[in-house]
Structures are given as structure tokens and as C-alpha cells.
Tab-separated table of C-alpha atoms in Angstrom:
chain	number	residue	atom	x	y	z
S	156	MET	CA	-8.368	6.876	-17.364
S	157	ASP	CA	-7.441	7.963	-20.882
S	158	PHE	CA	-3.885	7.215	-21.898
S	159	VAL	CA	-1.861	10.389	-22.474
S	160	PRO	CA	1.109	9.841	-24.811
S	161	GLY	CA	4.536	10.315	-23.228
S	162	GLY	CA	5.503	12.999	-25.747
S	163	GLU	CA	2.552	15.186	-24.835
S	164	LEU	CA	3.072	14.748	-21.082
S	165	SER	CA	6.772	15.565	-21.420
S	166	ARG	CA	6.011	18.748	-23.374
S	167	ARG	CA	3.360	19.960	-20.909
S	168	ILE	CA	5.538	19.295	-17.855
S	169	ARG	CA	8.440	21.115	-19.508
S	170	GLU	CA	6.089	24.084	-20.025
S	171	GLY	CA	5.225	24.105	-16.299
S	172	ASP	CA	1.740	22.551	-16.506
S	173	VAL	CA	1.143	21.249	-12.940
S	174	SER	CA	-1.910	19.203	-13.983
S	175	ALA	CA	0.340	17.241	-16.372
S	176	GLU	CA	2.479	16.213	-13.379
S	177	SER	CA	-0.646	14.887	-11.652
S	178	GLU	CA	-1.575	12.999	-14.809
S	179	LEU	CA	1.895	11.475	-14.972
S	180	ILE	CA	1.626	10.320	-11.352
S	181	ARG	CA	-1.841	8.821	-11.955
S	182	GLN	CA	-0.690	7.073	-15.090
S	183	PHE	CA	2.635	5.636	-13.924
S	184	GLU	CA	2.070	4.918	-10.232
S	185	PRO	CA	0.227	1.556	-10.634
S	186	GLY	CA	2.834	0.229	-13.082
S	187	LEU	CA	5.710	1.370	-10.876
S	188	ARG	CA	4.127	-0.420	-7.908
S	189	VAL	CA	4.018	-3.638	-9.967
S	190	LEU	CA	7.634	-3.278	-11.063
S	191	LEU	CA	8.957	-2.326	-7.627
S	192	ARG	CA	6.825	-4.776	-5.621
S	193	ARG	CA	8.749	-7.500	-7.387
S	194	ARG	CA	12.070	-5.940	-6.424
S	195	THR	CA	11.436	-4.957	-2.799
S	196	GLY	CA	10.754	-8.407	-1.322
S	197	GLY	CA	7.477	-7.476	0.379
S	198	ASP	CA	8.879	-4.381	2.141
S	199	TYR	CA	5.954	-2.004	1.646
S	200	GLY	CA	7.749	0.998	3.165
S	201	LEU	CA	10.627	0.641	0.737
S	202	LEU	CA	8.193	0.076	-2.145
S	203	GLN	CA	6.369	3.358	-1.381
S	204	ASP	CA	9.664	5.230	-0.987
S	205	LEU	CA	10.968	3.980	-4.309
S	206	VAL	CA	7.714	4.731	-6.160
S	207	GLN	CA	7.833	8.314	-4.865
S	208	GLU	CA	11.533	8.659	-5.559
S	209	THR	CA	11.085	7.413	-9.130
S	210	LEU	CA	8.223	9.816	-9.813
S	211	LEU	CA	10.201	12.721	-8.376
S	212	VAL	CA	13.255	11.861	-10.484
S	213	VAL	CA	11.138	11.582	-13.646
S	214	ILE	CA	9.246	14.836	-12.978
S	215	GLN	CA	12.427	16.739	-12.139
S	216	ARG	CA	14.086	15.431	-15.279
S	217	LEU	CA	11.121	16.491	-17.415
S	218	ARG	CA	11.005	19.926	-15.757
S	219	GLY	CA	14.708	20.340	-16.512
S	220	SER	CA	16.691	18.877	-19.380
S	221	GLY	CA	13.959	16.486	-20.551
S	222	ILE	CA	14.599	13.031	-22.028
S	223	ASP	CA	16.090	12.066	-25.390
S	224	ASP	CA	12.986	10.404	-26.765
S	225	PRO	CA	9.796	11.680	-25.047
S	226	GLN	CA	7.784	8.949	-26.801
S	227	LYS	CA	9.658	6.441	-24.613
S	228	LEU	CA	8.708	8.102	-21.331
S	229	ALA	CA	7.316	4.828	-19.879
S	230	ALA	CA	10.560	3.002	-20.671
S	231	PHE	CA	12.564	5.827	-19.081
S	232	ALA	CA	10.436	5.732	-15.904
S	233	ALA	CA	10.691	1.925	-15.729
S	234	GLN	CA	14.483	2.001	-16.081
S	235	THR	CA	14.740	4.749	-13.441
S	236	ALA	CA	12.727	2.560	-11.036
S	237	ARG	CA	14.925	-0.475	-11.746
S	238	ASN	CA	18.096	1.565	-11.153
S	239	LEU	CA	16.776	2.958	-7.865
S	240	ALA	CA	15.761	-0.542	-6.737
S	241	ILE	CA	19.227	-1.903	-7.534
S	242	ALA	CA	20.896	1.012	-5.697
S	243	SER	CA	18.654	0.449	-2.679
S	244	LEU	CA	19.427	-3.281	-2.669
S	245	ARG	CA	23.173	-2.591	-2.810
S	246	LYS	CA	22.873	-0.129	0.053
S	247	ALA	CA	20.971	-2.698	2.146
S	248	GLU	CA	23.602	-5.352	1.336
S	249	ARG	CA	26.373	-3.012	2.454
S	250	GLN	CA	24.541	-2.267	5.696
S	251	ARG	CA	24.049	-5.990	6.325
S	252	THR	CA	27.772	-6.606	5.821
S	253	ASP	CA	28.643	-3.852	8.286
S	254	VAL	CA	26.410	-5.214	11.038
S	255	ASP	CA	27.913	-7.211	13.897
S	256	SER	CA	26.108	-10.531	13.401
S	257	GLU	CA	26.489	-11.656	17.032
S	258	ALA	CA	24.997	-8.434	18.304
S	259	THR	CA	22.126	-8.832	15.869
S	260	GLU	CA	21.388	-12.298	17.194
S	261	ARG	CA	21.511	-11.096	20.780
S	262	ASN	CA	18.931	-8.415	19.991
S	263	ALA	CA	16.649	-10.650	17.958
S	264	ASP	CA	13.105	-9.417	18.480
S	265	PRO	CA	10.191	-11.415	17.029
S	266	ALA	CA	8.086	-8.245	16.916
S	267	GLN	CA	10.503	-6.782	14.379
S	268	ASP	CA	9.720	-9.654	12.056
S	269	VAL	CA	6.064	-8.676	12.221
S	270	GLU	CA	6.969	-5.100	11.274
S	271	GLY	CA	9.168	-6.402	8.490
S	272	VAL	CA	6.397	-8.314	6.808
S	273	ALA	CA	3.720	-5.730	7.574
S	274	ALA	CA	3.243	-5.085	3.883
S	275	ASP	CA	1.698	-8.487	3.351
S	276	LEU	CA	-0.796	-8.248	6.182
S	277	GLU	CA	-3.568	-6.511	4.281
S	278	ALA	CA	-3.407	-9.118	1.539
S	279	ALA	CA	-3.121	-11.885	4.152
S	280	LEU	CA	-6.285	-10.690	5.871
S	281	ALA	CA	-8.140	-10.677	2.546
S	282	VAL	CA	-6.846	-14.169	1.769
S	283	ARG	CA	-8.098	-15.419	5.152
S	284	ALA	CA	-11.523	-13.916	4.452
S	285	LEU	CA	-11.483	-15.460	0.988
S	286	LEU	CA	-10.569	-18.904	2.350
S	287	ARG	CA	-13.435	-18.705	4.840
S	288	GLU	CA	-15.889	-17.825	2.089
S	289	LEU	CA	-14.885	-20.387	-0.514
S	290	PRO	CA	-17.699	-22.944	-0.519
S	291	GLN	CA	-15.657	-25.915	-1.698
S	292	PRO	CA	-12.646	-27.300	0.234
S	293	ARG	CA	-11.413	-28.277	-3.233
S	294	ASP	CA	-11.131	-24.583	-4.242
S	295	ARG	CA	-8.945	-23.796	-1.219
S	296	LEU	CA	-6.661	-26.701	-1.999
S	297	MET	CA	-6.491	-25.596	-5.611
S	298	LEU	CA	-5.286	-22.113	-4.592
S	299	LYS	CA	-2.641	-23.629	-2.358
S	300	ARG	CA	-1.326	-25.890	-5.071
S	301	PHE	CA	-1.299	-23.178	-7.720
S	302	TYR	CA	0.128	-20.235	-5.749
S	303	LEU	CA	2.038	-21.859	-2.930
S	304	ASP	CA	3.322	-25.106	-4.395
S	305	ASP	CA	3.707	-23.601	-7.912
S	306	HIS	CA	2.252	-26.686	-9.553
S	307	ASP	CA	1.329	-26.549	-13.233
S	308	LYS	CA	-2.338	-26.088	-14.042
S	309	GLU	CA	-2.364	-29.294	-16.065
S	310	ILE	CA	-1.042	-31.384	-13.195
S	311	ILE	CA	-3.485	-29.831	-10.724
S	312	CYS	CA	-6.381	-30.479	-13.110
S	313	GLN	CA	-5.309	-34.101	-13.627
S	314	GLU	CA	-4.839	-34.865	-9.955
S	315	MET	CA	-7.982	-33.063	-8.822
S	316	ASP	CA	-10.064	-34.408	-11.680
S	317	LEU	CA	-10.925	-30.957	-13.052
S	318	THR	CA	-11.308	-29.653	-16.584
S	319	GLU	CA	-9.108	-26.653	-17.418
S	320	ALA	CA	-12.236	-24.540	-17.929
S	321	ALA	CA	-13.514	-25.416	-14.429
S	322	PHE	CA	-10.085	-24.647	-12.966
S	323	ASN	CA	-9.873	-21.258	-14.684
S	324	GLN	CA	-13.422	-20.410	-13.655
S	325	ALA	CA	-12.748	-21.194	-9.981
S	326	LEU	CA	-9.470	-19.255	-10.060
S	327	SER	CA	-11.080	-16.261	-11.713
S	328	ARG	CA	-13.907	-16.305	-9.120
S	329	ALA	CA	-11.345	-16.354	-6.299
S	330	ARG	CA	-9.387	-13.455	-7.830
S	331	ARG	CA	-12.536	-11.370	-8.283
S	332	ARG	CA	-13.604	-11.966	-4.683
S	333	PHE	CA	-10.102	-11.224	-3.348
S	334	ARG	CA	-10.147	-7.861	-5.143
S	335	GLN	CA	-13.650	-7.108	-3.819
S	336	ILE	CA	-12.606	-7.903	-0.242
S	337	LEU	CA	-9.599	-5.583	-0.464
S	338	GLU	CA	-11.709	-2.797	-1.969
S	339	GLU	CA	-14.473	-3.210	0.619
S	340	ARG	CA	-12.133	-3.221	3.594
S	341	GLY	CA	-9.617	-0.564	2.539
S	342	PHE	CA	-7.739	-1.214	5.783
S	343	ALA	CA	-4.568	0.706	6.543
S	344	LYS	CA	-1.453	-1.171	7.610
S	345	ARG	CA	-1.618	0.223	11.141
S	346	ASP	CA	-5.276	-0.819	11.566
S	347	LEU	CA	-4.224	-4.363	10.814
S	348	LEU	CA	-1.296	-4.274	13.209
S	349	SER	CA	-3.618	-3.064	15.943
S	350	LEU	CA	-5.809	-6.101	15.257
S	351	GLY	CA	-2.796	-8.207	16.094
S	352	LEU	CA	-2.792	-10.082	12.816
C	274	MET	CA	-1.751	-9.066	-22.756
C	275	ASN	CA	-3.657	-11.905	-21.132
C	276	GLN	CA	-4.130	-13.529	-17.744
C	277	GLU	CA	-1.618	-16.272	-18.496
C	278	LEU	CA	1.111	-13.692	-19.073
C	279	ILE	CA	0.225	-11.985	-15.775
C	280	GLU	CA	0.537	-15.345	-13.992
C	281	GLN	CA	3.907	-15.983	-15.615
C	282	TYR	CA	5.217	-12.527	-14.681
C	283	VAL	CA	4.043	-12.803	-11.080
C	284	ALA	CA	5.456	-16.332	-10.780
C	285	GLY	CA	8.775	-15.019	-12.152
C	286	SER	CA	8.838	-17.347	-15.135
C	287	LEU	CA	9.267	-14.721	-17.894
C	288	SER	CA	12.723	-13.966	-19.281
C	289	GLU	CA	14.402	-10.672	-18.305
C	290	ALA	CA	13.597	-9.082	-21.679
C	291	GLU	CA	9.978	-10.278	-21.528
C	292	SER	CA	9.641	-8.966	-17.963
C	293	GLN	CA	10.961	-5.550	-18.971
C	294	ALA	CA	8.553	-5.311	-21.897
C	295	PHE	CA	5.721	-6.424	-19.612
C	296	GLU	CA	6.632	-3.752	-17.025
C	297	GLU	CA	6.707	-1.008	-19.636
C	298	TYR	CA	3.276	-2.125	-20.833
C	299	CYS	CA	2.095	-1.827	-17.201
C	300	LEU	CA	3.384	1.736	-16.981
C	301	ALA	CA	1.493	2.706	-20.091
C	302	ASN	CA	-1.691	0.903	-18.959
C	303	PRO	CA	-2.581	1.724	-15.331
C	304	GLU	CA	-5.763	-0.368	-15.212
C	305	PHE	CA	-3.880	-3.420	-16.453
C	306	ALA	CA	-1.166	-2.712	-13.863
C	307	ARG	CA	-3.798	-2.723	-11.098
C	308	GLN	CA	-4.914	-6.167	-12.274
C	309	VAL	CA	-1.308	-7.382	-12.079
C	310	GLU	CA	-0.883	-5.873	-8.620
C	311	TYR	CA	-3.917	-7.778	-7.317
C	312	GLU	CA	-2.369	-10.982	-8.620
C	313	GLN	CA	0.919	-10.126	-6.862
C	314	ARG	CA	-0.936	-9.400	-3.632
C	315	LEU	CA	-3.019	-12.582	-3.840
C	316	ARG	CA	0.141	-14.663	-4.161
C	317	ALA	CA	1.882	-12.704	-1.366
C	318	GLY	CA	-1.193	-13.053	0.870
C	319	ILE	CA	-1.393	-16.803	0.323
C	320	ILE	CA	2.317	-17.187	1.079
C	321	HIS	CA	1.887	-15.108	4.232
C	322	VAL	CA	-1.125	-17.094	5.458
C	323	ALA	CA	0.673	-20.374	4.790
C	324	ARG	CA	3.822	-19.207	6.605
C	325	GLY	CA	2.612	-20.570	9.934
C	326	SER	CA	0.489	-23.466	8.783
C	327	THR	CA	-1.401	-24.594	5.709
C	328	ALA	CA	-4.341	-25.820	7.816
C	329	GLU	CA	-6.595	-23.020	6.561
C	330	PHE	CA	-6.317	-24.383	3.043
C	331	VAL	CA	-7.594	-27.827	3.970
C	332	ARG	CA	-10.076	-27.208	6.792
C	333	SER	CA	-13.832	-27.852	6.465
C	334	ASN	CA	-16.418	-25.062	6.691
C	335	HIS	CA	-17.995	-23.871	9.979
C	336	PRO	CA	-20.444	-21.151	8.897
C	337	MET	CA	-22.362	-21.052	12.223
C	338	ARG	CA	-19.254	-20.313	14.246
C	339	TRP	CA	-18.343	-17.393	11.959
C	340	ASN	CA	-21.885	-15.988	12.028
C	341	MET	CA	-21.876	-15.991	15.836
C	342	ALA	CA	-18.450	-14.338	15.950
C	343	ALA	CA	-19.609	-11.660	13.520
C	344	ALA	CA	-22.768	-10.989	15.580
C	345	ALA	CA	-20.711	-10.700	18.781
C	346	GLY	CA	-18.345	-8.308	16.997
C	347	VAL	CA	-21.205	-6.042	15.893
C	348	VAL	CA	-22.645	-5.888	19.443
C	349	LEU	CA	-19.209	-5.071	20.874
C	350	ALA	CA	-18.644	-2.351	18.260
C	351	LEU	CA	-22.026	-0.721	19.022
C	352	ILE	CA	-21.315	-0.689	22.775
C	353	SER	CA	-17.868	0.840	22.137
C	354	ILE	CA	-19.294	3.570	19.879
C	355	PHE	CA	-21.956	4.436	22.494
C	356	TYR	CA	-19.302	4.587	25.261
C	357	ILE	CA	-16.922	6.796	23.274
C	358	TRP	CA	-19.716	9.066	22.003
C	359	ASN	CA	-20.843	9.844	25.562
C	360	ARG	CA	-17.346	10.910	26.536
C	361	LEU	CA	-16.560	13.164	23.613
C	362	PRO	CA	-15.793	16.786	24.615
C	363	THR	CA	-18.437	19.139	23.239
C	364	HIS	CA	-16.960	22.665	23.300
C	365	ARG	CA	-13.278	22.066	22.725
C	366	PRO	CA	-11.518	23.371	19.588
C	367	PRO	CA	-10.309	20.546	17.352
C	368	VAL	CA	-6.800	19.186	17.866
C	369	MET	CA	-6.328	19.022	14.106
C	370	ALA	CA	-8.143	20.949	11.358
C	371	ALA	CA	-7.871	22.086	7.768
C	372	VAL	CA	-6.004	25.333	7.086
C	373	THR	CA	-8.717	28.008	6.757
C	374	THR	CA	-7.316	31.398	7.812
C	375	GLU	CA	-4.455	33.666	6.797
C	376	ASP	CA	-3.241	33.713	10.434
C	377	GLN	CA	-2.796	29.941	10.285
C	378	ARG	CA	-1.089	30.203	6.919
C	379	ASN	CA	1.386	32.857	8.119
C	380	GLY	CA	1.944	31.461	11.639
C	381	ALA	CA	4.222	28.745	12.981
C	382	GLU	CA	4.906	25.870	10.610
C	383	MET	CA	6.464	22.428	10.534
C	384	ARG	CA	7.482	20.468	7.434
C	385	LEU	CA	7.111	16.684	7.300
C	386	ALA	CA	8.616	14.494	4.583
C	387	LEU	CA	9.533	10.844	4.256
C	388	VAL	CA	13.316	10.679	4.497
C	389	ARG	CA	14.617	7.145	4.098
C	390	GLY	CA	17.195	6.171	6.697
C	391	SER	CA	16.587	9.232	8.903
C	392	ASP	CA	16.691	8.556	12.666
C	393	THR	CA	15.448	11.910	13.913
C	394	ALA	CA	11.876	13.164	13.929
C	395	PRO	CA	10.908	16.854	13.698
C	396	ASN	CA	9.777	18.614	16.871
C	397	LEU	CA	6.319	20.184	17.075
C	398	GLN	CA	6.455	23.579	18.769
C	399	SER	CA	3.668	24.867	21.039
C	400	GLY	CA	0.548	26.740	19.901
C	401	ILE	CA	-1.266	26.460	16.570
C	402	VAL	CA	1.121	25.007	14.005
C	403	ARG	CA	0.558	24.640	10.271
C	404	VAL	CA	1.947	21.264	9.201
C	405	GLU	CA	3.099	20.954	5.607
C	406	ILE	CA	3.185	17.305	4.529
C	407	VAL	CA	5.491	16.799	1.551
C	408	GLY	CA	4.899	13.866	-0.794
C	409	LEU	CA	3.282	13.048	-4.103
C	410	PHE	CA	-0.454	13.734	-4.013
C	411	ASP	CA	-3.111	13.245	-6.614
C	412	ALA	CA	-5.222	16.393	-7.006
C	413	GLY	CA	-8.134	14.290	-8.282
C	414	PHE	CA	-8.559	12.515	-4.929
C	415	HIS	CA	-9.508	13.298	-1.346
C	416	TYR	CA	-7.127	12.318	1.438
C	417	SER	CA	-7.726	11.389	5.060
C	418	VAL	CA	-5.207	12.480	7.700
C	419	ALA	CA	-5.121	10.639	11.036
C	420	LEU	CA	-3.122	11.908	14.008
C	421	ASP	CA	-1.802	8.914	15.978
C	422	ARG	CA	-0.092	8.941	19.340
C	423	LEU	CA	2.576	6.195	19.460
C	424	GLU	CA	2.743	4.620	22.902
C	425	LYS	CA	5.881	2.938	24.238
C	426	ASN	CA	4.255	-0.500	24.209
C	427	LYS	CA	3.781	-0.148	20.408
C	428	LYS	CA	0.099	0.638	20.888
C	429	VAL	CA	-1.315	3.298	18.616
C	430	ASP	CA	-3.932	5.743	19.867
C	431	THR	CA	-5.683	7.763	17.160
C	432	VAL	CA	-6.186	11.295	18.517
C	433	ALA	CA	-8.031	12.842	15.557
C	434	THR	CA	-8.867	12.155	11.925
C	435	LEU	CA	-9.652	14.567	9.097
C	436	TYR	CA	-11.357	13.350	5.948
C	437	SER	CA	-11.755	14.789	2.433
C	438	GLN	CA	-8.610	16.937	2.496
C	439	HIS	CA	-7.391	18.327	-0.827
C	440	PRO	CA	-3.664	18.670	-1.511
C	441	THR	CA	-2.611	22.316	-1.960
C	442	SER	CA	-0.252	21.228	-4.753
C	443	PRO	CA	0.834	17.886	-6.292
C	444	THR	CA	3.562	17.746	-3.625
C	445	THR	CA	1.908	19.330	-0.568
C	446	LEU	CA	-0.955	18.642	1.831
C	447	GLU	CA	-1.539	20.978	4.784
C	448	VAL	CA	-3.317	20.750	8.152
C	449	VAL	CA	-3.145	22.760	11.379
C	450	ILE	CA	-2.499	21.144	14.756
C	451	ASP	CA	-3.212	22.698	18.158
C	452	SER	CA	-0.017	21.525	19.814
C	453	ASP	CA	-1.126	22.648	23.283
C	454	GLN	CA	-3.763	19.914	23.330
C	455	LEU	CA	-1.167	17.185	22.790
C	456	ARG	CA	0.768	15.515	25.586
C	457	PRO	CA	4.550	15.235	25.101
C	458	GLY	CA	5.457	12.071	23.196
C	459	ALA	CA	5.846	10.536	19.745
C	460	TYR	CA	3.171	11.079	17.114
C	461	SER	CA	2.541	10.159	13.533
C	462	LEU	CA	0.391	11.677	10.801
C	463	ARG	CA	-1.118	8.876	8.728
C	464	VAL	CA	-2.114	10.088	5.251
C	465	ARG	CA	-4.318	7.922	3.094
C	466	LYS	CA	-5.778	8.384	-0.381
C	467	GLN	CA	-9.541	7.892	0.040
C	468	ALA	CA	-11.535	5.598	-2.268
C	469	SER	CA	-8.401	3.695	-3.180
C	470	ASP	CA	-6.748	0.530	-1.946
C	471	GLU	CA	-3.385	2.211	-1.453
C	472	GLU	CA	-1.880	1.937	1.978
C	473	SER	CA	-1.268	4.975	4.136
C	474	LEU	CA	1.955	6.995	4.455
C	475	ASP	CA	3.200	7.720	7.981
C	476	PHE	CA	5.013	10.948	8.921
C	477	GLY	CA	6.490	10.880	12.422
C	478	PHE	CA	7.191	13.820	14.756
C	479	VAL	CA	7.615	14.439	18.480
C	480	LYS	CA	5.977	16.906	20.871
């Protein structure tokens, strides 16, 4: 997709151009997902809500009073998303404080945990498929040490007797395949829950 | 921006100022952002898989077992499709369809939107009802809309699915539902952007 400068998008949205709003959504949505995924602790429902809320706030602002420096539209959208994430976190903290902790323990339901982490299931399924496909047990161990144990590349290479080039190549192959698996499957969250994963 | 920076951001090892600059770069560069998101999801997926046990990371390969399981799965799927196909009603109007007539457009309507923290679900009245789904839609894409019945035991039964639906505006997607064909209960409309890896949005209502 061609990059449309913030100034031009701002002007067109101000003038009521609906296609400019679509362009803004297309352009900013992936970046907002990155930013908010980091701040929503794997809660996919909250992530989607906040992405939509941010886009609505930005569009409404551009339709109305506009922003001080239209060239910095991306920075404005990013800061809006951060503010909404902080507000949502504070609200959740307040709700947690208000809850009767004994009652919560009495009603503990393991199924609710599954719902709570539902956002990760699609990625988890792709990771399982990836692990099954990786030809070398060494590659699986390498992924574990890099992503799960957070070991430095250098240490992993030393201990597994790998050159850095071989390590990067194997990691890049795994990433490519992970992306392919997700694109091929395109599973919805509910499909995965019905599989009982 | 390079892969190493993506790894550092996803691992949380950039400073606050560096992270903010990185995020703004992502907003201005959607394709780069997608690359970052895959890295975030790979890490999240690995953490999820390892939550129970890390055995999958150290096991040896058993290709034959997987091939046999896949073959059994295909046979089971074919039998299921044959069974369902033979029981499909042939002359019944669809439970859910695209909005095509002025009567549908001017008739009964129900509005669905995602409202965070809301405990109540809208009520679907009887007859043919135009359902207006409010959200952010991309006019350049097709959307699929699945009508799910939510059973008490948390099972989900998909009643009907429409593919290739176009939003009527960047914030609206419309379908019509023949309410009289639905049993009383809880339902959900699952809206998904086709040809994308985005997850679906669920809009609940009751009949």
C-alpha cells in the first residue's frame, strides 16, 4: 500500500472524503495492533476494542477540530492509543480492587482461564504445527531458548555449536513458515475454541 | 529498521523513547508493522505452547503417526460433509441474507455494536429484520458474516454464513435475518475480514 502523508489524509477527512477515512484505517490499523498488543497482555478482545476506539477518536478529531500539526498524524494516533490503553488498565485495576477476593476464589472456573487467553490460541496452534514440521530437534530447542528462555543469540550459538549465520537462517526459516501457517489457516478464535485447543 | 530492532522491541528491551519512535514508525509503515505483529504472535504462541509443558520443544519426530492422523481426519471430514449435505433443506428461504430490497431496508431493524463492559444484549424481534453492524470496516475488502447459536454448554452451532459482503459505509455492514426461523436463545454474529489474518469480531444478541 502506498504511504499517504498525514497532512493530506487530515485535509481530505476534514473535507468529508469517506475514502480517506478508509485509507487512514488501512494505514494505521497494523501499527496500532502492534502498539496495543504490547499493552493489553494477550487480551485479544480488549486489543480489538482499543484499536477501534483509537481509530474512532482520531477520525472524529480530524472530522472536527483537527490536530495542531497534521504532519504528525501518526504520532497523534500512537499517543491516543497509549492514553486509551493506560485508561483501560486503570479501569481494570479499579475493578480488581473492588472485587471481593474470597468470592472470586470460590467461583474460580478453569474454563474462564481458557477464555482469557483465547487470543493466543491461533498463534499457539500455528506454533504447534511449526514445531511438528521442523526437521531438526535442534531447531525446536533453539526457538525455545531464544523466545522462551530469552537467552542471547551469542550464548545459544556457543552452546549449540552454531555459527550466527546458521542461527539467523534457521530463525528466519521458522518465522517465514509460522507466517505461512497463519495465512493458510486463517482460523477464527471461535473455530479454535471449538477444537478444544 | 531491521530484524534485530524488531526482536528488541518485542522482547521489551528498547528504552521508552526508542519504543515510542519504533511504534510511530510502525504506524507510518503498515507492512513493517505486520512483520512486527508476526514476531509478537510467534513469541506469544511459543509462550502459550510452553505453558503446560516444554516437551514439544524437545521431542523427536514421528512423521508416520501424523500422516495417519491427517488421513483419518480427511476421511472423517468427507463423511461429515456427505451427511450434512444430504440433510440440507432445499426450498427454505435463507435464515440470513444480504440486504437486497427496499422493503428490507425500510422494515424492522436492529443495531449491533461492540460496547465494552455492557452486560445486556439486544433483542431480535420477529419477522424479517435488517441488522446494522456498527464497527470499522475496510471498503477494499470482503467480509464473511457467520450466525452462531450459543448453547448453554458453551458449544457453538453455526446456523448460517454469508461470504463476500461489502460494508455499506466505513462504519456499517448490513444483513437481513429471518427471525422466525431461529429458536429462542443467545446468538452471535461473527464478522471476519476475508483474505486477512485478522480475527473475527463477535456481536451478541438474543431471540
